Short mmCIF file of C-alpha atoms in Angstrom, two decimals:
data_model
loop_
_atom_site.label_atom_id
_atom_site.label_comp_id
_atom_site.label_asym_id
_atom_site.label_seq_id
_atom_site.Cartn_x
_atom_site.Cartn_y
_atom_site.Cartn_z
CA MET A 1 0.16 65.24 -26.06
CA ASN A 2 -3.28 66.09 -24.51
CA HIS A 3 -4.01 68.36 -27.49
CA GLU A 4 -3.53 65.39 -29.89
CA LYS A 5 -5.74 63.14 -27.77
CA ASP A 6 -8.51 65.69 -27.40
CA ALA A 7 -8.43 66.44 -31.18
CA ALA A 8 -8.62 62.73 -31.99
CA GLU A 9 -11.43 62.06 -29.65
CA ALA A 10 -13.42 64.95 -30.96
CA VAL A 11 -13.04 63.54 -34.52
CA LEU A 12 -14.18 60.07 -33.40
CA ARG A 13 -17.30 61.44 -31.69
CA ALA A 14 -18.09 63.61 -34.64
CA PHE A 15 -18.29 60.58 -36.86
CA GLY A 16 -20.06 58.39 -34.41
CA VAL A 17 -17.22 56.04 -33.67
CA THR A 18 -17.55 54.29 -30.31
CA TYR A 19 -14.15 54.08 -28.65
CA VAL A 20 -12.30 53.34 -25.34
CA HIS A 21 -9.31 55.41 -24.27
CA LEU A 22 -6.29 53.33 -22.90
CA ARG A 23 -4.38 55.77 -20.79
CA PRO A 24 -0.68 55.45 -20.12
CA GLU A 25 0.07 55.16 -16.33
CA SER A 26 2.23 57.93 -14.84
CA SER A 27 4.87 55.23 -14.04
CA SER A 28 5.16 54.57 -17.74
CA PRO A 29 6.36 57.80 -19.40
CA GLY A 30 7.23 56.07 -22.70
CA ALA A 31 3.83 54.31 -23.17
CA GLU A 32 1.61 55.40 -26.00
CA GLY A 33 -2.06 56.26 -25.36
CA VAL A 34 -4.48 54.29 -27.49
CA LEU A 35 -7.98 55.05 -28.60
CA THR A 36 -9.46 51.77 -29.71
CA GLY A 37 -12.90 51.39 -31.31
CA ALA A 38 -14.87 50.05 -34.31
CA ALA A 39 -15.77 51.98 -37.48
CA GLU A 40 -17.47 51.21 -40.78
CA GLU A 41 -15.12 51.02 -43.73
CA SER A 42 -17.23 53.69 -45.50
CA GLY A 43 -16.34 56.25 -42.82
CA LEU A 44 -12.69 55.59 -42.48
CA LEU A 45 -11.79 58.02 -45.26
CA GLN A 46 -13.65 60.84 -43.60
CA VAL A 47 -12.11 59.97 -40.20
CA LEU A 48 -8.61 60.00 -41.70
CA LEU A 49 -9.08 63.27 -43.50
CA ALA A 50 -10.47 64.94 -40.29
CA LEU A 51 -7.54 63.64 -38.21
CA LEU A 52 -5.16 64.89 -40.83
CA HIS A 53 -6.66 68.36 -40.54
CA ASP A 54 -6.71 68.49 -36.77
CA LEU A 55 -3.57 66.86 -35.50
CA ARG A 56 -0.09 68.48 -35.34
CA HIS A 57 1.67 65.60 -37.00
CA GLY A 58 1.00 63.36 -39.93
CA LEU A 59 -0.46 59.92 -39.84
CA PHE A 60 1.00 56.39 -40.32
CA VAL A 61 -1.58 53.88 -41.30
CA CYS A 62 -0.94 49.99 -41.48
CA ARG A 63 -3.12 46.97 -41.49
CA ASN A 64 -1.99 44.55 -38.77
CA GLY A 65 -3.90 41.34 -39.57
CA PRO A 66 -7.46 40.98 -40.73
CA GLU A 67 -9.01 42.70 -37.80
CA GLU A 68 -6.92 45.81 -36.96
CA LEU A 69 -6.41 48.92 -38.95
CA VAL A 70 -3.81 50.96 -36.88
CA ILE A 71 -3.64 54.71 -37.29
CA ARG A 72 -0.70 56.45 -35.48
CA SER A 73 0.10 60.18 -35.20
CA THR A 74 3.81 60.43 -35.51
CA ASP A 75 6.45 63.12 -35.84
CA THR A 76 8.22 60.91 -38.39
CA VAL A 77 5.40 61.91 -40.95
CA GLY A 78 5.19 65.58 -41.88
CA GLN A 79 2.07 67.45 -40.93
CA GLY A 80 -0.79 67.18 -43.57
CA ARG A 81 0.61 63.89 -44.92
CA ILE A 82 -0.53 60.25 -44.59
CA VAL A 83 1.83 57.30 -45.16
CA LEU A 84 0.21 53.92 -45.67
CA ARG A 85 2.13 50.75 -45.25
CA THR A 86 1.37 48.26 -47.90
CA GLY A 87 2.88 44.98 -49.05
CA ASP A 88 4.71 46.94 -51.89
CA GLY A 89 6.17 49.51 -49.62
CA ASP A 90 5.02 52.84 -48.21
CA ILE A 91 2.68 54.98 -50.03
CA GLU A 92 2.52 58.76 -49.12
CA VAL A 93 -0.66 60.84 -49.94
CA ARG A 94 -1.76 64.24 -49.30
CA ASP A 95 -5.26 64.65 -50.59
CA ALA A 96 -8.61 62.85 -50.61
CA GLU A 97 -8.42 61.33 -53.99
CA GLY A 98 -4.97 59.82 -53.43
CA LEU A 99 -6.15 58.66 -49.95
CA GLY A 100 -9.23 56.95 -51.15
CA GLY A 101 -7.36 54.95 -53.91
CA ALA A 102 -4.56 53.91 -51.42
CA LEU A 103 -7.02 52.97 -48.72
CA ARG A 104 -9.04 50.84 -51.01
CA ALA A 105 -5.90 49.14 -52.14
CA MET A 106 -5.03 48.39 -48.53
CA LEU A 107 -8.46 46.93 -47.74
CA TRP A 108 -8.75 45.15 -51.05
CA VAL A 109 -7.20 41.87 -49.63
CA GLY A 110 -10.46 41.46 -47.65
CA PRO A 111 -12.66 43.35 -45.37
CA VAL A 112 -11.58 44.35 -41.80
CA ARG A 113 -13.62 41.89 -39.75
CA ARG A 114 -14.19 41.17 -36.12
CA ALA A 115 -13.53 37.62 -34.97
CA ALA A 116 -14.64 35.98 -31.74
CA PRO A 117 -12.44 37.30 -28.86
CA SER A 118 -9.56 34.96 -27.85
CA TYR A 119 -7.29 35.27 -24.95
CA ALA A 120 -4.35 33.62 -23.04
CA ALA A 121 -5.88 31.81 -20.12
CA SER A 122 -4.48 32.32 -16.69
CA THR A 123 -2.75 29.17 -15.36
CA MET A 124 -3.25 30.08 -11.60
CA PHE A 125 -6.10 32.57 -11.37
CA ALA A 126 -8.54 31.36 -14.07
CA GLU A 127 -11.61 31.73 -11.89
CA THR A 128 -11.04 35.53 -11.40
CA GLN A 129 -9.44 36.36 -14.80
CA ASN A 130 -11.30 39.12 -16.66
CA ARG A 131 -11.79 37.61 -20.08
CA GLU A 132 -12.71 40.90 -21.78
CA LEU A 133 -9.49 42.51 -20.48
CA ALA A 134 -7.50 39.40 -21.47
CA ALA A 135 -9.04 39.51 -25.05
CA GLU A 136 -8.04 43.30 -25.17
CA ALA A 137 -4.46 42.22 -24.36
CA VAL A 138 -4.29 40.00 -27.42
CA ARG A 139 -5.84 42.65 -29.64
CA LEU A 140 -3.23 45.12 -28.46
CA MET A 141 -0.48 42.63 -29.58
CA ARG A 142 -1.81 43.56 -33.19
CA VAL A 143 -2.10 47.32 -32.41
CA PHE A 144 1.46 47.59 -31.21
CA ALA A 145 2.95 45.16 -33.71
CA ASP A 146 5.47 46.22 -36.32
CA PRO A 147 5.10 43.78 -39.37
CA ASP A 148 8.71 44.66 -40.38
CA TYR A 149 10.07 43.61 -37.08
CA LEU A 150 7.96 40.35 -37.18
CA ARG A 151 9.46 39.49 -40.57
CA ARG A 152 12.94 40.12 -39.28
CA ALA A 153 12.53 38.15 -36.03
CA ASP A 154 10.88 35.17 -37.63
CA PRO A 155 11.43 35.12 -41.44
CA GLY A 156 9.73 31.82 -42.00
CA GLY A 157 7.05 32.21 -39.45
CA GLY A 158 4.20 33.28 -41.69
CA ASP A 159 1.66 36.09 -40.85
CA LEU A 160 1.40 35.96 -37.06
CA LEU A 161 -1.10 38.79 -37.09
CA SER A 162 -3.63 36.88 -39.15
CA ASP A 163 -3.64 33.78 -36.78
CA PRO A 164 -5.54 34.34 -33.53
CA ARG A 165 -4.32 30.94 -32.23
CA ARG A 166 -0.64 31.84 -32.69
CA LEU A 167 -1.22 35.25 -30.99
CA VAL A 168 -2.66 33.52 -27.93
CA GLU A 169 0.23 31.03 -27.88
CA ARG A 170 2.74 33.90 -28.09
CA ASN A 171 1.02 35.61 -25.08
CA SER A 172 0.56 32.42 -22.97
CA LEU A 173 4.11 32.46 -21.49
CA PRO A 174 3.97 36.14 -20.50
CA ARG A 175 0.50 35.52 -18.88
CA HIS A 176 1.98 32.59 -16.95
CA LEU A 177 4.85 34.74 -15.72
CA LEU A 178 2.38 37.40 -14.61
CA ASP A 179 0.53 34.67 -12.63
CA LEU A 180 3.87 33.56 -11.08
CA LEU A 181 4.64 37.16 -10.03
CA LEU A 182 1.15 37.46 -8.51
CA LEU A 183 1.48 34.18 -6.69
CA THR A 184 4.92 35.17 -5.36
CA HIS A 185 3.41 38.38 -4.17
CA ALA A 186 0.64 36.47 -2.55
CA MET A 187 3.07 34.53 -0.50
CA SER A 188 4.66 37.66 0.87
CA PRO A 189 3.58 39.34 4.11
CA ALA A 190 2.91 42.64 2.18
CA ALA A 191 0.14 40.92 0.26
CA ALA A 192 -1.80 39.80 3.36
CA GLY A 193 -2.03 43.32 4.79
CA PRO A 194 -1.43 44.71 8.27
CA GLY A 195 -1.67 42.49 11.35
CA PRO A 196 0.59 40.33 13.46
CA ARG A 197 -0.60 37.10 12.05
CA ALA A 198 -1.49 37.88 8.44
CA THR A 199 -2.36 34.68 6.55
CA HIS A 200 -1.37 33.11 3.23
CA HIS A 201 -5.11 32.85 2.46
CA ALA A 202 -5.44 36.70 2.73
CA GLY A 203 -2.56 37.11 0.48
CA MET A 204 -4.01 34.73 -2.23
CA ALA A 205 -7.33 36.71 -2.01
CA THR A 206 -5.45 39.93 -2.67
CA ALA A 207 -3.49 38.43 -5.50
CA ALA A 208 -6.64 36.93 -7.10
CA GLU A 209 -8.28 40.37 -6.93
CA ILE A 210 -5.39 41.97 -8.68
CA ALA A 211 -5.29 39.06 -11.22
CA SER A 212 -8.85 40.01 -12.30
CA LYS A 213 -7.66 43.55 -13.38
CA VAL A 214 -4.15 42.98 -14.78
CA GLU A 215 -3.15 41.48 -18.12
CA VAL A 216 0.08 41.45 -20.07
CA PHE A 217 0.77 41.46 -23.81
CA VAL A 218 3.88 41.10 -25.96
CA ALA A 219 4.53 44.17 -28.07
CA PRO A 220 6.08 42.62 -31.15
CA SER A 221 8.09 45.63 -32.38
CA ALA A 222 11.49 47.30 -32.08
CA ALA A 223 10.34 49.38 -29.17
CA VAL A 224 12.57 48.84 -26.06
CA GLU A 225 10.33 50.52 -23.32
CA SER A 226 7.86 48.64 -21.29
CA GLY A 227 4.73 50.41 -20.29
CA THR A 228 1.23 50.12 -18.72
CA LEU A 229 -2.04 51.31 -20.14
CA SER A 230 -5.15 51.57 -18.00
CA ARG A 231 -8.76 51.34 -19.09
CA PRO A 232 -12.19 51.57 -17.28
CA LEU A 233 -13.89 48.23 -16.45
CA PRO A 234 -17.65 47.67 -16.50
CA ASP A 235 -17.81 47.39 -12.65
CA GLY A 236 -16.34 50.89 -12.35
CA GLY A 237 -12.88 49.71 -11.55
CA THR A 238 -9.63 50.08 -13.54
CA GLY A 239 -7.94 47.53 -15.57
CA PHE A 240 -4.28 47.53 -16.39
CA LEU A 241 -2.49 46.25 -19.59
CA ILE A 242 1.25 45.75 -19.30
CA ALA A 243 3.25 45.94 -22.52
CA LEU A 244 6.23 43.51 -22.67
CA PRO A 245 8.59 44.79 -25.39
CA ALA A 246 9.88 41.90 -27.34
CA MET A 247 12.99 43.61 -28.56
CA ALA A 248 14.15 44.68 -25.02
CA SER A 249 13.41 41.23 -23.48
CA GLU A 250 15.51 39.47 -26.22
CA VAL A 251 18.40 41.90 -26.07
CA MET A 252 18.48 41.60 -22.31
CA ALA A 253 18.59 37.92 -22.48
CA ASN A 254 21.44 38.07 -24.90
CA LEU A 255 23.41 40.25 -22.63
CA ALA A 256 22.56 38.26 -19.53
CA TRP A 257 23.70 35.08 -21.40
CA VAL A 258 27.24 36.57 -22.00
CA LEU A 259 27.62 38.40 -18.76
CA PRO A 260 29.85 35.66 -17.21
CA THR A 261 32.19 36.19 -20.13
CA LEU A 262 32.22 39.99 -19.59
CA PHE A 263 32.87 39.27 -15.83
CA ALA A 264 36.02 37.31 -16.80
CA LEU A 265 37.42 40.66 -18.18
CA ALA A 266 37.41 42.33 -14.74
CA PRO A 267 40.70 42.88 -12.98
CA GLY A 268 41.50 39.95 -10.65
CA ALA A 269 39.06 37.70 -12.26
CA GLY A 270 41.78 35.18 -13.28
CA PHE A 271 42.26 33.49 -16.55
CA PRO A 272 39.28 32.67 -18.79
CA PRO A 273 37.81 29.22 -18.14
CA ASP A 274 38.74 26.47 -20.61
CA GLY A 275 40.93 28.70 -22.60
CA GLN A 276 37.90 30.66 -23.76
CA ASP A 277 38.74 33.38 -26.32
CA LEU A 278 37.39 36.53 -24.71
CA SER A 279 38.18 38.76 -27.68
CA GLY A 280 36.06 36.49 -29.93
CA ALA A 281 33.24 36.58 -27.56
CA TRP A 282 33.47 40.34 -27.41
CA ASP A 283 33.37 40.51 -31.14
CA ALA A 284 30.43 38.13 -31.40
CA LEU A 285 28.43 40.28 -28.96
CA ASP A 286 29.34 43.46 -30.71
CA ASP A 287 28.07 41.90 -33.96
CA SER A 288 24.79 40.71 -32.23
CA LEU A 289 24.05 44.10 -30.71
CA ALA A 290 24.79 45.81 -34.09
CA SER A 291 22.23 43.53 -35.75
CA TYR A 292 19.61 44.42 -33.19
CA LEU A 293 20.38 48.18 -33.46
CA ALA A 294 20.09 47.99 -37.28
CA SER A 295 16.80 45.99 -37.12
CA ARG A 296 15.13 48.82 -35.30
CA ARG A 297 15.58 51.18 -38.23
CA PRO A 298 12.42 51.90 -40.18
CA ARG A 299 12.10 50.39 -43.60
CA ARG A 300 13.11 52.63 -46.51
CA SER A 301 12.34 50.32 -49.45
CA THR A 302 11.22 46.84 -50.30
CA ALA A 303 14.77 45.51 -49.98
CA PRO A 304 15.29 42.34 -47.93
CA LEU A 305 15.22 42.89 -44.19
CA ARG A 306 18.28 41.89 -42.02
CA ALA A 307 17.35 39.54 -39.18
CA PRO A 308 18.94 40.04 -35.71
CA ARG A 309 21.82 37.66 -34.86
CA PRO A 310 21.43 36.48 -31.27
CA VAL A 311 24.33 35.02 -29.36
CA ILE A 312 22.05 33.14 -26.94
CA PRO A 313 20.72 29.77 -28.45
CA MET A 314 17.08 30.19 -29.52
CA THR A 315 16.24 26.49 -28.77
CA MET A 316 17.13 24.37 -25.80
CA PRO A 317 20.45 22.47 -26.27
CA GLY A 318 20.17 18.81 -25.81
CA THR A 319 22.90 18.90 -23.07
CA ALA A 320 21.33 21.79 -21.12
CA THR A 321 20.01 21.32 -17.58
CA PRO A 322 16.57 22.78 -17.03
CA ASN A 323 16.75 25.94 -14.97
CA GLY A 324 20.53 25.51 -14.98
CA ALA A 325 23.29 28.06 -15.98
CA ASP A 326 23.20 26.60 -19.56
CA ASP A 327 19.39 26.84 -19.98
CA PRO A 328 18.73 29.66 -22.36
CA SER A 329 14.85 29.50 -21.94
CA ALA A 330 15.49 30.31 -18.16
CA VAL A 331 17.40 33.45 -19.12
CA PHE A 332 14.70 34.53 -21.48
CA GLU A 333 12.06 34.00 -18.79
CA ALA A 334 14.10 35.86 -16.13
CA SER A 335 14.35 38.83 -18.56
CA SER A 336 10.66 38.87 -19.17
CA LEU A 337 9.89 38.42 -15.51
CA PHE A 338 11.76 41.53 -14.51
CA LEU A 339 10.20 43.64 -17.30
CA ILE A 340 6.79 42.60 -16.24
CA ALA A 341 7.57 42.96 -12.47
CA ARG A 342 8.80 46.51 -13.16
CA GLU A 343 5.42 47.48 -14.45
CA LEU A 344 3.43 45.38 -11.93
CA VAL A 345 5.12 46.79 -8.76
CA PRO A 346 3.32 50.08 -8.83
CA ILE A 347 -0.04 48.39 -9.37
CA LEU A 348 0.62 45.96 -6.51
CA ASP A 349 1.21 48.93 -4.22
CA GLY A 350 -1.94 50.76 -5.14
CA GLY A 351 -0.47 53.35 -7.55
CA SER A 352 2.48 54.97 -9.02
CA ARG A 353 2.82 58.19 -7.06
CA ALA A 354 4.53 59.02 -3.79
CA GLY A 355 2.11 59.28 -0.89
CA VAL A 356 0.16 56.16 -1.85
CA PRO A 357 -0.16 53.96 1.20
CA GLY A 358 2.48 51.18 1.15
CA ILE A 359 5.16 53.06 -0.80
CA ARG A 360 8.29 53.86 1.16
CA LEU A 361 10.70 55.77 -1.12
CA PRO A 362 14.44 54.98 -0.50
CA LEU A 363 16.20 57.36 1.93
CA SER A 364 19.22 57.27 -0.30
CA THR A 365 17.29 59.15 -2.91
CA ALA A 366 16.20 62.00 -0.74
CA GLY A 367 16.56 65.27 -2.51
CA LEU A 368 16.14 63.80 -5.89
CA PRO A 369 13.16 64.49 -8.19
CA GLU A 370 10.06 62.49 -7.19
CA GLU A 371 10.02 60.66 -10.63
CA THR A 372 13.68 59.52 -10.01
CA ARG A 373 12.92 58.42 -6.43
CA LEU A 374 9.86 56.34 -7.68
CA GLY A 375 11.94 54.85 -10.48
CA VAL A 376 14.64 53.69 -8.01
CA TRP A 377 11.96 52.24 -5.64
CA ALA A 378 10.25 50.38 -8.49
CA ASP A 379 13.60 48.98 -9.79
CA ARG A 380 14.54 47.75 -6.35
CA GLU A 381 11.14 46.21 -5.68
CA ALA A 382 11.13 44.47 -9.15
CA TYR A 383 14.47 43.02 -8.50
CA ALA A 384 13.42 41.52 -5.23
CA LEU A 385 10.13 40.26 -6.70
CA THR A 386 12.09 38.70 -9.59
CA ILE A 387 14.32 36.76 -7.36
CA SER A 388 11.36 35.40 -5.38
CA ALA A 389 9.49 34.47 -8.48
CA LEU A 390 12.42 32.58 -9.87
CA ILE A 391 12.66 30.59 -6.71
CA VAL A 392 8.91 29.88 -6.48
CA GLY A 393 8.88 28.96 -10.23
CA SER A 394 11.68 26.48 -9.92
CA GLY A 395 9.60 23.60 -8.66
CA GLU A 396 8.95 20.75 -11.11
CA GLN A 397 5.66 19.82 -9.49
CA GLY A 398 4.41 23.23 -8.61
CA PRO A 399 5.46 26.29 -6.62
CA TYR A 400 8.59 25.78 -4.57
CA VAL A 401 9.45 27.46 -1.22
CA PRO A 402 12.87 26.86 0.31
CA ASP A 403 13.15 25.93 4.01
CA PHE A 404 15.10 28.95 5.25
CA ASP A 405 15.16 27.66 8.82
CA ASN A 406 16.77 24.43 7.69
CA ILE A 407 19.35 26.36 5.79
CA LYS A 408 20.29 28.31 8.94
CA ARG A 409 20.33 25.22 11.11
CA SER A 410 22.15 22.91 8.70
CA LEU A 411 24.73 25.05 6.99
CA ARG A 412 25.97 27.34 9.84
CA PRO A 413 29.74 27.25 10.21
CA GLY A 414 31.24 24.84 12.68
CA ARG A 415 28.37 22.30 12.53
CA LEU A 416 29.47 18.73 13.21
CA PRO A 417 28.95 16.00 10.62
CA SER A 418 25.43 14.65 10.51
CA PHE A 419 23.91 11.23 9.71
CA GLY A 420 20.40 9.87 8.84
CA ARG A 421 17.69 12.39 8.89
CA SER A 422 20.04 15.16 9.74
CA ALA A 423 22.13 14.34 6.70
CA ARG A 424 19.07 14.41 4.58
CA LEU A 425 18.12 17.79 5.96
CA ARG A 426 21.68 19.12 5.30
CA GLU A 427 21.46 17.85 1.72
CA ARG A 428 18.12 19.72 1.28
CA ALA A 429 19.71 22.77 2.80
CA ARG A 430 22.49 22.60 0.24
CA HIS A 431 20.09 22.38 -2.62
CA ASP A 432 17.99 25.32 -1.34
CA ALA A 433 21.03 27.40 -0.74
CA ASP A 434 22.34 26.71 -4.27
CA LEU A 435 18.91 27.59 -5.72
CA LEU A 436 18.89 30.76 -3.82
CA LEU A 437 22.32 31.78 -5.02
CA ARG A 438 21.50 30.84 -8.61
CA CYS A 439 18.28 32.86 -8.65
CA MET A 440 19.87 35.85 -7.02
CA ASN A 441 22.68 35.80 -9.50
CA ARG A 442 20.35 35.46 -12.47
CA ALA A 443 18.17 38.32 -11.29
CA THR A 444 21.39 40.52 -10.83
CA GLU A 445 22.56 39.67 -14.37
CA VAL A 446 19.04 40.54 -15.72
CA LEU A 447 19.10 43.89 -13.73
CA LEU A 448 22.52 44.78 -15.16
CA SER A 449 21.29 43.92 -18.68
CA TYR A 450 18.30 46.19 -18.16
CA TYR A 451 20.44 49.13 -17.54
CA ALA A 452 22.79 48.16 -20.34
CA VAL A 453 19.90 48.07 -22.92
CA ALA A 454 18.81 51.47 -21.76
CA ASP A 455 22.37 52.81 -22.11
CA VAL A 456 22.96 51.30 -25.61
CA PHE A 457 19.50 52.10 -27.10
CA GLY A 458 19.53 55.53 -25.46
CA ALA A 459 22.86 56.31 -27.35
CA ALA A 460 21.16 54.96 -30.53
CA ALA A 461 18.11 57.08 -30.03
CA ARG A 462 20.31 60.09 -29.47
CA ALA A 463 22.26 59.37 -32.72
CA ASP A 464 19.00 59.08 -34.60
CA GLY A 465 17.76 62.37 -33.33
CA GLN A 466 15.05 60.93 -31.14
CA SER A 467 15.69 63.11 -28.16
CA LEU A 468 12.58 62.37 -26.13
CA LEU A 469 13.21 58.63 -26.32
CA ALA A 470 16.87 59.21 -25.59
CA ARG A 471 16.11 61.18 -22.43
CA ARG A 472 13.76 58.63 -21.12
CA LEU A 473 16.18 55.76 -21.62
CA GLU A 474 19.07 57.79 -20.15
CA ALA A 475 16.94 58.41 -17.03
CA VAL A 476 16.57 54.62 -16.66
CA ALA A 477 20.28 54.09 -17.02
CA ALA A 478 21.02 56.85 -14.50
CA ARG A 479 19.29 54.83 -11.70
CA ARG A 480 21.91 52.05 -12.08
CA GLU A 481 24.35 53.39 -9.45
CA ARG A 482 21.81 53.67 -6.59
CA VAL A 483 20.03 50.50 -7.43
CA CYS A 484 23.24 48.50 -7.73
CA ALA A 485 24.55 49.98 -4.40
CA HIS A 486 21.31 48.57 -2.79
CA VAL A 487 21.76 45.21 -4.48
CA LEU A 488 25.27 45.00 -3.15
CA ARG A 489 24.09 45.72 0.33
CA THR A 490 21.41 43.17 0.03
CA LYS A 491 23.86 40.41 -1.16
CA ARG A 492 26.27 41.38 1.60
CA GLU A 493 23.98 41.87 4.66
CA HIS A 494 20.59 40.24 4.19
CA LEU A 495 21.88 36.71 3.86
CA PRO A 496 24.63 36.77 6.49
CA GLY A 497 27.64 34.40 6.55
CA ALA A 498 26.19 32.81 9.78
CA TRP A 499 23.72 31.06 7.39
CA GLY A 500 26.67 29.23 5.79
CA ILE A 501 26.09 30.74 2.32
CA GLN A 502 27.62 33.83 0.75
CA THR A 503 25.82 35.58 -2.06
CA TRP A 504 28.60 38.02 -3.00
CA HIS A 505 32.36 37.91 -3.57
CA GLU A 506 35.16 40.38 -3.56
CA GLN A 507 35.41 40.82 -7.39
CA GLU A 508 31.78 41.55 -7.74
CA GLU A 509 31.90 45.27 -8.03
CA ALA A 510 34.89 45.05 -10.39
CA GLN A 511 32.91 42.73 -12.63
CA TRP A 512 29.93 45.15 -12.75
CA ARG A 513 32.42 47.89 -13.80
CA ALA A 514 33.69 45.63 -16.55
CA VAL A 515 30.19 45.36 -17.95
CA GLN A 516 29.86 49.18 -17.89
CA GLU A 517 33.17 49.48 -19.74
CA TYR A 518 31.86 47.12 -22.36
CA VAL A 519 28.55 49.18 -22.64
CA ARG A 520 30.74 52.35 -23.04
CA HIS A 521 32.62 50.62 -25.84
CA VAL A 522 29.31 49.82 -27.63
CA GLN A 523 28.18 53.52 -27.27
CA LEU A 524 31.47 54.82 -28.69
CA ASP A 525 32.44 52.25 -31.31
CA VAL A 526 29.27 50.31 -32.46
CA VAL A 527 26.46 52.85 -32.23
CA PRO A 528 28.14 55.43 -34.50
CA LEU A 529 28.64 52.77 -37.22
CA ILE A 530 24.93 51.90 -37.24
CA ALA A 531 23.91 55.59 -37.25
CA ALA A 532 26.17 56.23 -40.21
CA ALA A 533 24.76 53.37 -42.15
#
């Protein structure tokens, strides 16, 4: 798309529009490049007409809140045409006269104005946070927002895009999760650099430096691909903006929530617990996924929009245990953690291409295309980082680090009963071992859900004729076999039975296959119904 970018930049320069180019990182093939700038309303008409003349595709224009007018070149609009999204539906124009009237109507509700920058503050790296970059992240929430999606996802929520305070609130949890991932990385030997006695202080310094050039923002739309944009910073460095897709995170959480039910369908899993109706749970998940698939379709009229129907509770049940298996917020956070980690990993290791110091591509991928090898590597690293972040973030009074030496001492098989201080250490070891197992299982469920979302939405994109999106999502799903093989080895070998804990069981592979059988059912039986509708 370099031709489109160059043509758009030429138009902006010709009309004196100052802009910044936010470039997609090579590790984010699905990310959209963005040219962001400020223009006088009087010049918008000339800019739009010039873009219409020079770009290969038509333009889609919408006003996302009082500050942002979003202009997108898209192959869903024919060349030489402009579609403007208004409160009364879409208006298509082809000439200057029609465009001028439609644009005035769009702007009539009030001028496009610039407000004081607002941002989601870092909870752990406030001193080094780049406020300009953080404000850009909140602004990009508007740029990437789909008002239709917002009305479906939160019918009674009002106009989120017009309320800077609510935008900051919506971005606060992702920013906290980014901080948690950076803190977890700081506590790892890799962050401290080479040397036999690398220190925690060195790791924190590295994490603080990265925190000054990385931000995350929620992309409130039906897009299901995460991505990273880069932009130049005033000091000559590069800033990174990670897009967290709201749709993907929510669907992943729904799938992860019901995976224990799907696991029960695996051969040898035994009878469902408490007489649970597995067929009813299957049907409910079918209905939920169908609602999300339908909600991503573009609006065709002013008819009421169908809201997604999640199976995961959207509020904390009164009987749920915080961070327990019945805590839906913990599942949502784990899904977002993994998606953010997946984009953060290449940044932590200095780049997204092979040959960058610190990147060791898996030997099991030798002979595959470099892009595939990098994808497998990043998935594996994101999985490990997510496990660690879930553990570190489980503390009620701050970051928590299990005592692994105590686990090995206290829980090894054949150990005699203990009393007094030894008994208390043994109880602490049981707590830490249970936490470790719970976090590893949750990260594994999120990983399986990540690939399931790619499979399901890849099939939907293929049915809708979106071949480029379908190929990208299919490439993600194709990494499942190699990454899951790595996960299984990790669960079997990295935490040996000599520690007194076991992080895998004999039916695990069969359970994972049951998930894939369900995904295949959705591709064959659910997606075609949505496409036909």
